Amino acid sequence: MSSVSIGHNVSLERRAWNIRRHAVLMGEVQGQGYIAQALDIADVLATAYFHAMRYRPDDPEWEGRDRFLLSNGHYAIALYAALIEAGIVPDEELESYGSDESRLPMSGMASYTPGMEMSGGSLGLGLSIAVGRCLGLKRKGSDSRVYTLFSDGELDEGSVWEAIMSAAHHKLDNLIAIVDVNKQQADGPSTSVMAFEPLIDKLEAFGWFVQRVDGNDLGKVQAAFDAAKAQYGRGKPSMIIADTLMGKGVPFLEAREKNHFIRVEAHEWQLALAALDEGRPS
Ligand SMILES: Cc1ncc(C[n+]2csc(CCOP(=O)(O)OP(=O)(O)O)c2C)c(N)n1
Ligand SMILES: [Mg+2]
């Protein structure tokens, strides 16, 4: 049903494209879902899994791994697509997405899925859990890093700002957080629900190393991950603010005004796949 690229010579562009394709195929299984988010965050996930992170696909609980904590559990479809592409979840399981007994439930559950480090769903918790993981790893003398992805809607949660404060207080330079600023949330445009800008100024004032990039520009995302990793030993947590476009890669989804949870007609899945196929990198 899908194609996982085997080998080390696969470009990051192709990894991101594969992640988008796996996600659309999973969406087709259910006829609906958080597909537009998977399309917007595919470049960040490709960079995390195929450029930045240390892990062993055949041993997802390897102690020396970097951790990836998905705070926004509704983005699980995006992370499954990355885990499939990374060879941590077998390709065939894609067809079970969201069904009873599947290891790929619609919201991320740590006990169900290899490579899923936390259970999400209740928003605003991932960054706090990441702070705890970072402290624990440092105490153990581990040099593993903790990556955590959260969404711009989660900036509305007080718990996120407590974690932002405590990560800086504890000088957690093993923490790399990524916030997906896709400018939408369930209740409408993100900044009309809660005015969280200017984000760079706020986060710098809280003591973080902050970068803001076009989250759909792979070169810029890669450079941001490299600079964040280089902060290790410098005493500051890193935040990558990724400005993304919901539905990226599928023009009729990019053009939709409301993309939080989409239902797509049966024939439209084929249109979405055809649109992706047109932009297929080598
Ligand atoms: C604590 C909490 N409050 C509310 C919700 C309901 N909820 C699910 S997704 C969502 C939108 C969150 O914003 P964001 O992730 O930016 O939306 P997206 O970009 O995916 O459209 C909300 C409010 C929840 N899951 N948890
Ligand atoms: Mg959002």
PDB file of C-alpha atoms and ligand atoms in Angstrom:
ATOM      1  CA  MET A   1       0.000   0.000   0.000  1.00  0.00           C
ATOM      2  CA  SER A   2       2.873   2.408   0.704  1.00  0.00           C
ATOM      3  CA  SER A   3       6.555   2.376   0.025  1.00  0.00           C
ATOM      4  CA  VAL A   4       9.228   2.729   2.679  1.00  0.00           C
ATOM      5  CA  SER A   5      12.601   3.708   1.303  1.00  0.00           C
ATOM      6  CA  ILE A   6      15.355   1.438   2.479  1.00  0.00           C
ATOM      7  CA  GLY A   7      18.953   2.623   2.510  1.00  0.00           C
ATOM      8  CA  HIS A   8      21.053   5.530   3.583  1.00  0.00           C
ATOM      9  CA  ASN A   9      21.104   7.455   0.336  1.00  0.00           C
ATOM     10  CA  VAL A  10      17.516   8.609   0.504  1.00  0.00           C
ATOM     11  CA  SER A  11      17.261  12.405   0.456  1.00  0.00           C
ATOM     12  CA  LEU A  12      15.578  14.309   3.250  1.00  0.00           C
ATOM     13  CA  GLU A  13      13.131  15.687   0.672  1.00  0.00           C
ATOM     14  CA  ARG A  14      12.143  12.148  -0.204  1.00  0.00           C
ATOM     15  CA  ARG A  15      11.807  11.216   3.486  1.00  0.00           C
ATOM     16  CA  ALA A  16       9.461  14.150   4.037  1.00  0.00           C
ATOM     17  CA  TRP A  17       7.484  13.230   0.943  1.00  0.00           C
ATOM     18  CA  ASN A  18       7.199   9.608   2.107  1.00  0.00           C
ATOM     19  CA  ILE A  19       5.983  10.789   5.517  1.00  0.00           C
ATOM     20  CA  ARG A  20       3.282  12.885   3.824  1.00  0.00           C
ATOM     21  CA  ARG A  21       2.251   9.932   1.694  1.00  0.00           C
ATOM     22  CA  HIS A  22       2.041   7.492   4.630  1.00  0.00           C
ATOM     23  CA  ALA A  23      -0.142  10.031   6.458  1.00  0.00           C
ATOM     24  CA  VAL A  24      -2.521  10.499   3.531  1.00  0.00           C
ATOM     25  CA  LEU A  25      -2.835   6.725   3.171  1.00  0.00           C
ATOM     26  CA  MET A  26      -3.720   6.427   6.869  1.00  0.00           C
ATOM     27  CA  GLY A  27      -6.231   9.229   6.488  1.00  0.00           C
ATOM     28  CA  GLU A  28      -7.835   7.341   3.638  1.00  0.00           C
ATOM     29  CA  VAL A  29      -8.296   4.297   5.893  1.00  0.00           C
ATOM     30  CA  GLN A  30     -10.528   6.360   8.197  1.00  0.00           C
ATOM     31  CA  GLY A  31     -11.821   8.871   5.647  1.00  0.00           C
ATOM     32  CA  GLN A  32     -10.932  11.693   8.008  1.00  0.00           C
ATOM     33  CA  GLY A  33      -8.382  12.951  10.484  1.00  0.00           C
ATOM     34  CA  TYR A  34      -5.649  15.409  11.336  1.00  0.00           C
ATOM     35  CA  ILE A  35      -4.104  15.147   7.901  1.00  0.00           C
ATOM     36  CA  ALA A  36      -3.392  18.831   7.317  1.00  0.00           C
ATOM     37  CA  GLN A  37      -1.145  18.866  10.427  1.00  0.00           C
ATOM     38  CA  ALA A  38       0.749  15.768   9.245  1.00  0.00           C
ATOM     39  CA  LEU A  39       1.373  17.501   5.924  1.00  0.00           C
ATOM     40  CA  ASP A  40       2.566  20.709   7.606  1.00  0.00           C
ATOM     41  CA  ILE A  41       4.942  19.014  10.067  1.00  0.00           C
ATOM     42  CA  ALA A  42       6.439  16.360   7.742  1.00  0.00           C
ATOM     43  CA  ASP A  43       9.587  18.417   7.059  1.00  0.00           C
ATOM     44  CA  VAL A  44      10.259  18.850  10.790  1.00  0.00           C
ATOM     45  CA  LEU A  45       9.725  15.129  11.450  1.00  0.00           C
ATOM     46  CA  ALA A  46      11.923  14.097   8.515  1.00  0.00           C
ATOM     47  CA  THR A  47      14.689  16.318   9.884  1.00  0.00           C
ATOM     48  CA  ALA A  48      14.266  14.973  13.423  1.00  0.00           C
ATOM     49  CA  TYR A  49      14.300  11.301  12.383  1.00  0.00           C
ATOM     50  CA  PHE A  50      16.696  11.404   9.433  1.00  0.00           C
ATOM     51  CA  HIS A  51      19.093  14.184  10.321  1.00  0.00           C
ATOM     52  CA  ALA A  52      19.115  14.972  14.031  1.00  0.00           C
ATOM     53  CA  MET A  53      18.154  12.103  16.290  1.00  0.00           C
ATOM     54  CA  ARG A  54      20.014   9.056  17.587  1.00  0.00           C
ATOM     55  CA  TYR A  55      17.953   5.856  17.787  1.00  0.00           C
ATOM     56  CA  ARG A  56      17.933   2.188  16.819  1.00  0.00           C
ATOM     57  CA  PRO A  57      14.901   1.202  14.722  1.00  0.00           C
ATOM     58  CA  ASP A  58      15.079  -2.423  15.884  1.00  0.00           C
ATOM     59  CA  ASP A  59      15.394  -1.432  19.571  1.00  0.00           C
ATOM     60  CA  PRO A  60      13.059   1.528  20.209  1.00  0.00           C
ATOM     61  CA  GLU A  61      13.728   1.431  23.972  1.00  0.00           C
ATOM     62  CA  TRP A  62      17.504   1.510  23.645  1.00  0.00           C
ATOM     63  CA  GLU A  63      18.728   3.496  26.667  1.00  0.00           C
ATOM     64  CA  GLY A  64      21.106   5.635  24.598  1.00  0.00           C
ATOM     65  CA  ARG A  65      18.367   6.931  22.298  1.00  0.00           C
ATOM     66  CA  ASP A  66      17.240  10.500  21.976  1.00  0.00           C
ATOM     67  CA  ARG A  67      13.618  10.823  23.109  1.00  0.00           C
ATOM     68  CA  PHE A  68      10.870  12.322  20.959  1.00  0.00           C
ATOM     69  CA  LEU A  69       7.828  13.405  22.962  1.00  0.00           C
ATOM     70  CA  LEU A  70       4.685  14.198  21.021  1.00  0.00           C
ATOM     71  CA  SER A  71       2.745  16.594  23.225  1.00  0.00           C
ATOM     72  CA  ASN A  72      -0.071  17.225  20.743  1.00  0.00           C
ATOM     73  CA  GLY A  73      -1.460  13.689  20.724  1.00  0.00           C
ATOM     74  CA  HIS A  74      -3.824  14.429  17.850  1.00  0.00           C
ATOM     75  CA  TYR A  75      -0.709  14.692  15.618  1.00  0.00           C
ATOM     76  CA  ALA A  76      -0.185  10.936  16.153  1.00  0.00           C
ATOM     77  CA  ILE A  77      -0.886  10.237  12.486  1.00  0.00           C
ATOM     78  CA  ALA A  78       2.118  12.401  11.613  1.00  0.00           C
ATOM     79  CA  LEU A  79       4.388  10.629  14.080  1.00  0.00           C
ATOM     80  CA  TYR A  80       3.198   7.177  12.929  1.00  0.00           C
ATOM     81  CA  ALA A  81       4.112   8.171   9.391  1.00  0.00           C
ATOM     82  CA  ALA A  82       7.618   9.095  10.608  1.00  0.00           C
ATOM     83  CA  LEU A  83       7.926   5.911  12.703  1.00  0.00           C
ATOM     84  CA  ILE A  84       6.916   3.849   9.664  1.00  0.00           C
ATOM     85  CA  GLU A  85       9.447   5.661   7.499  1.00  0.00           C
ATOM     86  CA  ALA A  86      12.123   5.137  10.192  1.00  0.00           C
ATOM     87  CA  GLY A  87      11.403   1.403  10.276  1.00  0.00           C
ATOM     88  CA  ILE A  88      10.262   1.467  13.919  1.00  0.00           C
ATOM     89  CA  VAL A  89       6.651   0.580  13.012  1.00  0.00           C
ATOM     90  CA  PRO A  90       6.166  -1.946  10.193  1.00  0.00           C
ATOM     91  CA  ASP A  91       4.770  -0.587   6.981  1.00  0.00           C
ATOM     92  CA  GLU A  92       1.856  -3.059   6.882  1.00  0.00           C
ATOM     93  CA  GLU A  93       0.371  -1.631  10.096  1.00  0.00           C
ATOM     94  CA  LEU A  94      -0.591   1.536   8.276  1.00  0.00           C
ATOM     95  CA  GLU A  95      -3.771  -0.157   7.100  1.00  0.00           C
ATOM     96  CA  SER A  96      -4.895  -0.762  10.683  1.00  0.00           C
ATOM     97  CA  TYR A  97      -4.786   2.960  11.562  1.00  0.00           C
ATOM     98  CA  GLY A  98      -7.518   3.927  14.023  1.00  0.00           C
ATOM     99  CA  SER A  99      -9.246   0.547  14.125  1.00  0.00           C
ATOM    100  CA  ASP A 100      -9.914  -1.642  17.166  1.00  0.00           C
ATOM    101  CA  GLU A 101      -6.854  -3.653  18.275  1.00  0.00           C
ATOM    102  CA  SER A 102      -4.543  -1.459  16.185  1.00  0.00           C
ATOM    103  CA  ARG A 103      -1.223  -0.300  17.634  1.00  0.00           C
ATOM    104  CA  LEU A 104      -1.924   3.005  15.858  1.00  0.00           C
ATOM    105  CA  PRO A 105      -4.841   4.636  17.706  1.00  0.00           C
ATOM    106  CA  MET A 106      -6.032   8.064  16.578  1.00  0.00           C
ATOM    107  CA  SER A 107      -4.443   9.757  19.594  1.00  0.00           C
ATOM    108  CA  GLY A 108      -0.863   8.921  20.610  1.00  0.00           C
ATOM    109  CA  MET A 109      -0.611   6.287  23.383  1.00  0.00           C
ATOM    110  CA  ALA A 110       2.779   5.329  24.808  1.00  0.00           C
ATOM    111  CA  SER A 111       1.719   1.813  25.794  1.00  0.00           C
ATOM    112  CA  TYR A 112       0.408   0.981  22.297  1.00  0.00           C
ATOM    113  CA  THR A 113       3.037   2.065  19.824  1.00  0.00           C
ATOM    114  CA  PRO A 114       6.781   1.407  19.628  1.00  0.00           C
ATOM    115  CA  GLY A 115       8.613   4.724  19.583  1.00  0.00           C
ATOM    116  CA  MET A 116       5.737   6.668  21.174  1.00  0.00           C
ATOM    117  CA  GLU A 117       7.308   8.074  24.348  1.00  0.00           C
ATOM    118  CA  MET A 118       4.236   9.666  25.961  1.00  0.00           C
ATOM    119  CA  SER A 119       0.456   9.517  25.800  1.00  0.00           C
ATOM    120  CA  GLY A 120      -0.955  12.745  24.452  1.00  0.00           C
ATOM    121  CA  GLY A 121      -4.510  13.933  23.956  1.00  0.00           C
ATOM    122  CA  SER A 122      -4.816  16.234  26.917  1.00  0.00           C
ATOM    123  CA  LEU A 123      -2.928  19.189  25.538  1.00  0.00           C
ATOM    124  CA  GLY A 124      -0.230  21.249  27.247  1.00  0.00           C
ATOM    125  CA  LEU A 125       1.634  18.465  29.034  1.00  0.00           C
ATOM    126  CA  GLY A 126       4.483  17.416  26.775  1.00  0.00           C
ATOM    127  CA  LEU A 127       6.886  20.191  27.633  1.00  0.00           C
ATOM    128  CA  SER A 128       6.518  19.497  31.376  1.00  0.00           C
ATOM    129  CA  ILE A 129       7.132  15.793  30.814  1.00  0.00           C
ATOM    130  CA  ALA A 130      10.142  16.669  28.666  1.00  0.00           C
ATOM    131  CA  VAL A 131      11.558  18.801  31.504  1.00  0.00           C
ATOM    132  CA  GLY A 132      11.317  15.794  33.833  1.00  0.00           C
ATOM    133  CA  ARG A 133      12.929  13.490  31.267  1.00  0.00           C
ATOM    134  CA  CYS A 134      15.772  15.973  30.734  1.00  0.00           C
ATOM    135  CA  LEU A 135      16.444  16.239  34.451  1.00  0.00           C
ATOM    136  CA  GLY A 136      16.393  12.440  34.789  1.00  0.00           C
ATOM    137  CA  LEU A 137      18.798  11.939  31.881  1.00  0.00           C
ATOM    138  CA  LYS A 138      21.203  14.515  33.269  1.00  0.00           C
ATOM    139  CA  ARG A 139      21.121  12.855  36.678  1.00  0.00           C
ATOM    140  CA  LYS A 140      21.965   9.538  35.069  1.00  0.00           C
ATOM    141  CA  GLY A 141      24.919  11.098  33.272  1.00  0.00           C
ATOM    142  CA  SER A 142      23.303  10.409  29.882  1.00  0.00           C
ATOM    143  CA  ASP A 143      24.061  12.640  26.913  1.00  0.00           C
ATOM    144  CA  SER A 144      20.762  11.773  25.198  1.00  0.00           C
ATOM    145  CA  ARG A 145      18.620  14.691  24.122  1.00  0.00           C
ATOM    146  CA  VAL A 146      14.895  15.161  24.505  1.00  0.00           C
ATOM    147  CA  TYR A 147      12.951  16.538  21.549  1.00  0.00           C
ATOM    148  CA  THR A 148       9.367  17.571  22.063  1.00  0.00           C
ATOM    149  CA  LEU A 149       6.822  18.791  19.546  1.00  0.00           C
ATOM    150  CA  PHE A 150       3.826  20.871  20.560  1.00  0.00           C
ATOM    151  CA  SER A 151       1.336  23.045  18.745  1.00  0.00           C
ATOM    152  CA  ASP A 152       0.537  26.751  18.719  1.00  0.00           C
ATOM    153  CA  GLY A 153      -2.835  26.004  20.351  1.00  0.00           C
ATOM    154  CA  GLU A 154      -0.946  24.590  23.324  1.00  0.00           C
ATOM    155  CA  LEU A 155       0.589  28.014  23.941  1.00  0.00           C
ATOM    156  CA  ASP A 156      -2.812  28.846  25.498  1.00  0.00           C
ATOM    157  CA  GLU A 157      -2.058  26.440  28.360  1.00  0.00           C
ATOM    158  CA  GLY A 158      -0.503  27.747  31.591  1.00  0.00           C
ATOM    159  CA  SER A 159       1.371  24.477  32.096  1.00  0.00           C
ATOM    160  CA  VAL A 160       3.408  25.201  28.952  1.00  0.00           C
ATOM    161  CA  TRP A 161       4.670  28.481  30.405  1.00  0.00           C
ATOM    162  CA  GLU A 162       5.555  26.828  33.731  1.00  0.00           C
ATOM    163  CA  ALA A 163       7.630  24.303  31.799  1.00  0.00           C
ATOM    164  CA  ILE A 164       9.252  27.080  29.757  1.00  0.00           C
ATOM    165  CA  MET A 165      10.271  28.759  33.004  1.00  0.00           C
ATOM    166  CA  SER A 166      11.508  25.605  34.725  1.00  0.00           C
ATOM    167  CA  ALA A 167      13.512  24.355  31.705  1.00  0.00           C
ATOM    168  CA  ALA A 168      15.512  27.585  31.767  1.00  0.00           C
ATOM    169  CA  HIS A 169      15.820  27.476  35.559  1.00  0.00           C
ATOM    170  CA  HIS A 170      17.310  23.974  35.385  1.00  0.00           C
ATOM    171  CA  LYS A 171      19.564  24.935  32.433  1.00  0.00           C
ATOM    172  CA  LEU A 172      18.262  22.071  30.327  1.00  0.00           C
ATOM    173  CA  ASP A 173      20.525  22.273  27.303  1.00  0.00           C
ATOM    174  CA  ASN A 174      19.551  18.681  26.457  1.00  0.00           C
ATOM    175  CA  LEU A 175      16.033  19.911  25.575  1.00  0.00           C
ATOM    176  CA  ILE A 176      15.013  20.846  22.034  1.00  0.00           C
ATOM    177  CA  ALA A 177      11.373  21.924  21.776  1.00  0.00           C
ATOM    178  CA  ILE A 178       9.621  22.589  18.502  1.00  0.00           C
ATOM    179  CA  VAL A 179       6.368  24.535  18.341  1.00  0.00           C
ATOM    180  CA  ASP A 180       4.312  24.126  15.189  1.00  0.00           C
ATOM    181  CA  VAL A 181       2.952  27.581  14.423  1.00  0.00           C
ATOM    182  CA  ASN A 182       0.455  26.562  11.737  1.00  0.00           C
ATOM    183  CA  LYS A 183      -1.752  29.505  12.778  1.00  0.00           C
ATOM    184  CA  GLN A 184      -4.851  27.408  13.350  1.00  0.00           C
ATOM    185  CA  GLN A 185      -6.473  25.584  16.200  1.00  0.00           C
ATOM    186  CA  ALA A 186      -9.835  23.931  16.807  1.00  0.00           C
ATOM    187  CA  ASP A 187     -11.576  27.214  17.707  1.00  0.00           C
ATOM    188  CA  GLY A 188     -10.163  29.334  14.868  1.00  0.00           C
ATOM    189  CA  PRO A 189      -7.038  31.292  13.959  1.00  0.00           C
ATOM    190  CA  SER A 190      -4.548  30.764  16.810  1.00  0.00           C
ATOM    191  CA  THR A 191      -3.722  34.375  17.655  1.00  0.00           C
ATOM    192  CA  SER A 192      -7.384  35.379  17.696  1.00  0.00           C
ATOM    193  CA  VAL A 193      -8.032  32.696  20.317  1.00  0.00           C
ATOM    194  CA  MET A 194      -5.022  33.835  22.366  1.00  0.00           C
ATOM    195  CA  ALA A 195      -2.491  36.536  21.427  1.00  0.00           C
ATOM    196  CA  PHE A 196       0.795  34.745  22.044  1.00  0.00           C
ATOM    197  CA  GLU A 197       3.105  36.900  19.893  1.00  0.00           C
ATOM    198  CA  PRO A 198       5.818  38.174  19.936  1.00  0.00           C
ATOM    199  CA  LEU A 199       7.026  34.657  20.613  1.00  0.00           C
ATOM    200  CA  ILE A 200      10.745  35.184  20.027  1.00  0.00           C
ATOM    201  CA  ASP A 201      10.905  38.070  22.510  1.00  0.00           C
ATOM    202  CA  LYS A 202       8.887  36.200  25.107  1.00  0.00           C
ATOM    203  CA  LEU A 203      10.901  32.995  24.915  1.00  0.00           C
ATOM    204  CA  GLU A 204      14.231  34.828  24.941  1.00  0.00           C
ATOM    205  CA  ALA A 205      13.086  36.747  27.992  1.00  0.00           C
ATOM    206  CA  PHE A 206      12.382  33.382  29.636  1.00  0.00           C
ATOM    207  CA  GLY A 207      16.021  32.372  29.024  1.00  0.00           C
ATOM    208  CA  TRP A 208      15.757  30.112  25.967  1.00  0.00           C
ATOM    209  CA  PHE A 209      17.891  29.861  22.836  1.00  0.00           C
ATOM    210  CA  VAL A 210      15.250  30.696  20.227  1.00  0.00           C
ATOM    211  CA  GLN A 211      15.163  30.237  16.455  1.00  0.00           C
ATOM    212  CA  ARG A 212      12.250  30.960  14.135  1.00  0.00           C
ATOM    213  CA  VAL A 213      12.215  29.291  10.731  1.00  0.00           C
ATOM    214  CA  ASP A 214       9.996  28.431   7.814  1.00  0.00           C
ATOM    215  CA  GLY A 215       9.098  24.925   8.970  1.00  0.00           C
ATOM    216  CA  ASN A 216       8.515  23.822   5.391  1.00  0.00           C
ATOM    217  CA  ASP A 217      11.995  24.810   4.219  1.00  0.00           C
ATOM    218  CA  LEU A 218      14.087  21.695   4.798  1.00  0.00           C
ATOM    219  CA  GLY A 219      17.428  23.503   4.547  1.00  0.00           C
ATOM    220  CA  LYS A 220      16.396  26.034   7.185  1.00  0.00           C
ATOM    221  CA  VAL A 221      14.880  23.366   9.449  1.00  0.00           C
ATOM    222  CA  GLN A 222      18.081  21.317   9.235  1.00  0.00           C
ATOM    223  CA  ALA A 223      20.223  24.342  10.123  1.00  0.00           C
ATOM    224  CA  ALA A 224      17.947  25.098  13.082  1.00  0.00           C
ATOM    225  CA  PHE A 225      18.255  21.553  14.429  1.00  0.00           C
ATOM    226  CA  ASP A 226      22.052  21.738  14.028  1.00  0.00           C
ATOM    227  CA  ALA A 227      22.229  25.033  15.922  1.00  0.00           C
ATOM    228  CA  ALA A 228      19.924  23.695  18.647  1.00  0.00           C
ATOM    229  CA  LYS A 229      22.089  20.591  19.077  1.00  0.00           C
ATOM    230  CA  ALA A 230      25.179  22.811  19.321  1.00  0.00           C
ATOM    231  CA  GLN A 231      23.655  24.413  22.443  1.00  0.00           C
ATOM    232  CA  TYR A 232      24.476  21.277  24.429  1.00  0.00           C
ATOM    233  CA  GLY A 233      26.771  22.249  27.302  1.00  0.00           C
ATOM    234  CA  ARG A 234      25.815  25.923  27.095  1.00  0.00           C
ATOM    235  CA  GLY A 235      23.128  25.894  29.758  1.00  0.00           C
ATOM    236  CA  LYS A 236      20.051  26.955  27.768  1.00  0.00           C
ATOM    237  CA  PRO A 237      17.094  24.976  26.438  1.00  0.00           C
ATOM    238  CA  SER A 238      16.348  25.423  22.726  1.00  0.00           C
ATOM    239  CA  MET A 239      13.109  26.387  21.054  1.00  0.00           C
ATOM    240  CA  ILE A 240      12.526  26.087  17.336  1.00  0.00           C
ATOM    241  CA  ILE A 241       9.471  28.060  16.259  1.00  0.00           C
ATOM    242  CA  ALA A 242       8.405  26.400  13.013  1.00  0.00           C
ATOM    243  CA  ASP A 243       6.061  28.475  10.844  1.00  0.00           C
ATOM    244  CA  THR A 244       4.207  25.953   8.720  1.00  0.00           C
ATOM    245  CA  LEU A 245       1.400  25.738   6.215  1.00  0.00           C
ATOM    246  CA  MET A 246      -1.449  23.349   6.958  1.00  0.00           C
ATOM    247  CA  GLY A 247      -1.983  20.847   4.153  1.00  0.00           C
ATOM    248  CA  LYS A 248       1.500  21.512   2.685  1.00  0.00           C
ATOM    249  CA  GLY A 249       2.016  19.622  -0.559  1.00  0.00           C
ATOM    250  CA  VAL A 250      -1.675  19.181  -1.412  1.00  0.00           C
ATOM    251  CA  PRO A 251      -2.909  22.460  -2.924  1.00  0.00           C
ATOM    252  CA  PHE A 252      -6.644  21.939  -2.330  1.00  0.00           C
ATOM    253  CA  LEU A 253      -5.928  21.298   1.364  1.00  0.00           C
ATOM    254  CA  GLU A 254      -3.503  24.232   1.598  1.00  0.00           C
ATOM    255  CA  ALA A 255      -6.334  26.440   0.317  1.00  0.00           C
ATOM    256  CA  ARG A 256      -8.915  25.362   2.909  1.00  0.00           C
ATOM    257  CA  GLU A 257      -9.716  27.934   5.535  1.00  0.00           C
ATOM    258  CA  LYS A 258     -10.522  25.412   8.278  1.00  0.00           C
ATOM    259  CA  ASN A 259      -8.168  22.488   8.385  1.00  0.00           C
ATOM    260  CA  HIS A 260      -8.190  21.345  12.008  1.00  0.00           C
ATOM    261  CA  PHE A 261     -10.043  18.064  11.439  1.00  0.00           C
ATOM    262  CA  ILE A 262     -10.819  17.224   7.874  1.00  0.00           C
ATOM    263  CA  ARG A 263     -13.224  14.881   6.226  1.00  0.00           C
ATOM    264  CA  VAL A 264     -12.377  14.135   2.641  1.00  0.00           C
ATOM    265  CA  GLU A 265     -14.661  12.468   0.101  1.00  0.00           C
ATOM    266  CA  ALA A 266     -13.525   9.081  -1.188  1.00  0.00           C
ATOM    267  CA  HIS A 267     -12.438  10.414  -4.580  1.00  0.00           C
ATOM    268  CA  GLU A 268     -10.566  13.315  -2.950  1.00  0.00           C
ATOM    269  CA  TRP A 269      -8.025  10.956  -1.367  1.00  0.00           C
ATOM    270  CA  GLN A 270      -6.965   9.968  -4.830  1.00  0.00           C
ATOM    271  CA  LEU A 271      -6.715  13.643  -5.761  1.00  0.00           C
ATOM    272  CA  ALA A 272      -4.566  14.263  -2.689  1.00  0.00           C
ATOM    273  CA  LEU A 273      -2.254  11.372  -3.589  1.00  0.00           C
ATOM    274  CA  ALA A 274      -2.078  12.569  -7.193  1.00  0.00           C
ATOM    275  CA  ALA A 275      -1.159  16.077  -6.002  1.00  0.00           C
ATOM    276  CA  LEU A 276       1.600  14.642  -3.825  1.00  0.00           C
ATOM    277  CA  ASP A 277       2.836  12.396  -6.619  1.00  0.00           C
ATOM    278  CA  GLU A 278       3.274  15.426  -8.838  1.00  0.00           C
ATOM    279  CA  GLY A 279       5.830  16.809  -6.404  1.00  0.00           C
ATOM    280  CA  ARG A 280       7.622  13.512  -5.809  1.00  0.00           C
ATOM    281  CA  PRO A 281      11.371  14.093  -5.250  1.00  0.00           C
ATOM    282  CA  SER A 282      13.918  11.573  -6.510  1.00  0.00           C
TER     283      SER A 282
HETATM  284  C1  LIG B   1      -6.356  20.288  27.621  1.00  0.00           C
HETATM  285  C2  LIG B   1      -7.099  20.188  26.317  1.00  0.00           C
HETATM  286  N1  LIG B   1      -8.001  21.137  25.987  1.00  0.00           N
HETATM  287  C3  LIG B   1      -8.697  21.044  24.832  1.00  0.00           C
HETATM  288  C4  LIG B   1      -8.520  19.973  23.993  1.00  0.00           C
HETATM  289  C5  LIG B   1      -9.352  19.851  22.726  1.00  0.00           C
HETATM  290  N2  LIG B   1      -8.513  20.087  21.541  1.00  0.00           N
HETATM  291  C6  LIG B   1      -8.060  19.080  20.761  1.00  0.00           C
HETATM  292  S1  LIG B   1      -7.072  19.610  19.491  1.00  0.00           S
HETATM  293  C7  LIG B   1      -7.313  21.232  19.950  1.00  0.00           C
HETATM  294  C8  LIG B   1      -6.656  22.355  19.186  1.00  0.00           C
HETATM  295  C9  LIG B   1      -5.316  22.665  19.706  1.00  0.00           C
HETATM  296  O1  LIG B   1      -4.623  23.586  18.917  1.00  0.00           O
HETATM  297  P1  LIG B   1      -3.648  23.132  17.765  1.00  0.00           P
HETATM  298  O2  LIG B   1      -3.003  21.862  18.143  1.00  0.00           O
HETATM  299  O3  LIG B   1      -2.803  24.291  17.399  1.00  0.00           O
HETATM  300  O4  LIG B   1      -4.681  22.827  16.590  1.00  0.00           O
HETATM  301  P2  LIG B   1      -4.330  22.396  15.080  1.00  0.00           P
HETATM  302  O5  LIG B   1      -3.121  23.141  14.652  1.00  0.00           O
HETATM  303  O6  LIG B   1      -4.096  20.922  15.116  1.00  0.00           O
HETATM  304  O7  LIG B   1      -5.552  22.763  14.293  1.00  0.00           O
HETATM  305  C10 LIG B   1      -8.125  21.333  21.065  1.00  0.00           C
HETATM  306  C11 LIG B   1      -8.530  22.600  21.706  1.00  0.00           C
HETATM  307  C12 LIG B   1      -7.596  18.987  24.380  1.00  0.00           C
HETATM  308  N3  LIG B   1      -7.322  17.923  23.618  1.00  0.00           N
HETATM  309  N4  LIG B   1      -6.885  19.109  25.550  1.00  0.00           N
HETATM  310 MG    MG B   2      -2.205  24.850  15.413  1.00  0.00          MG
END
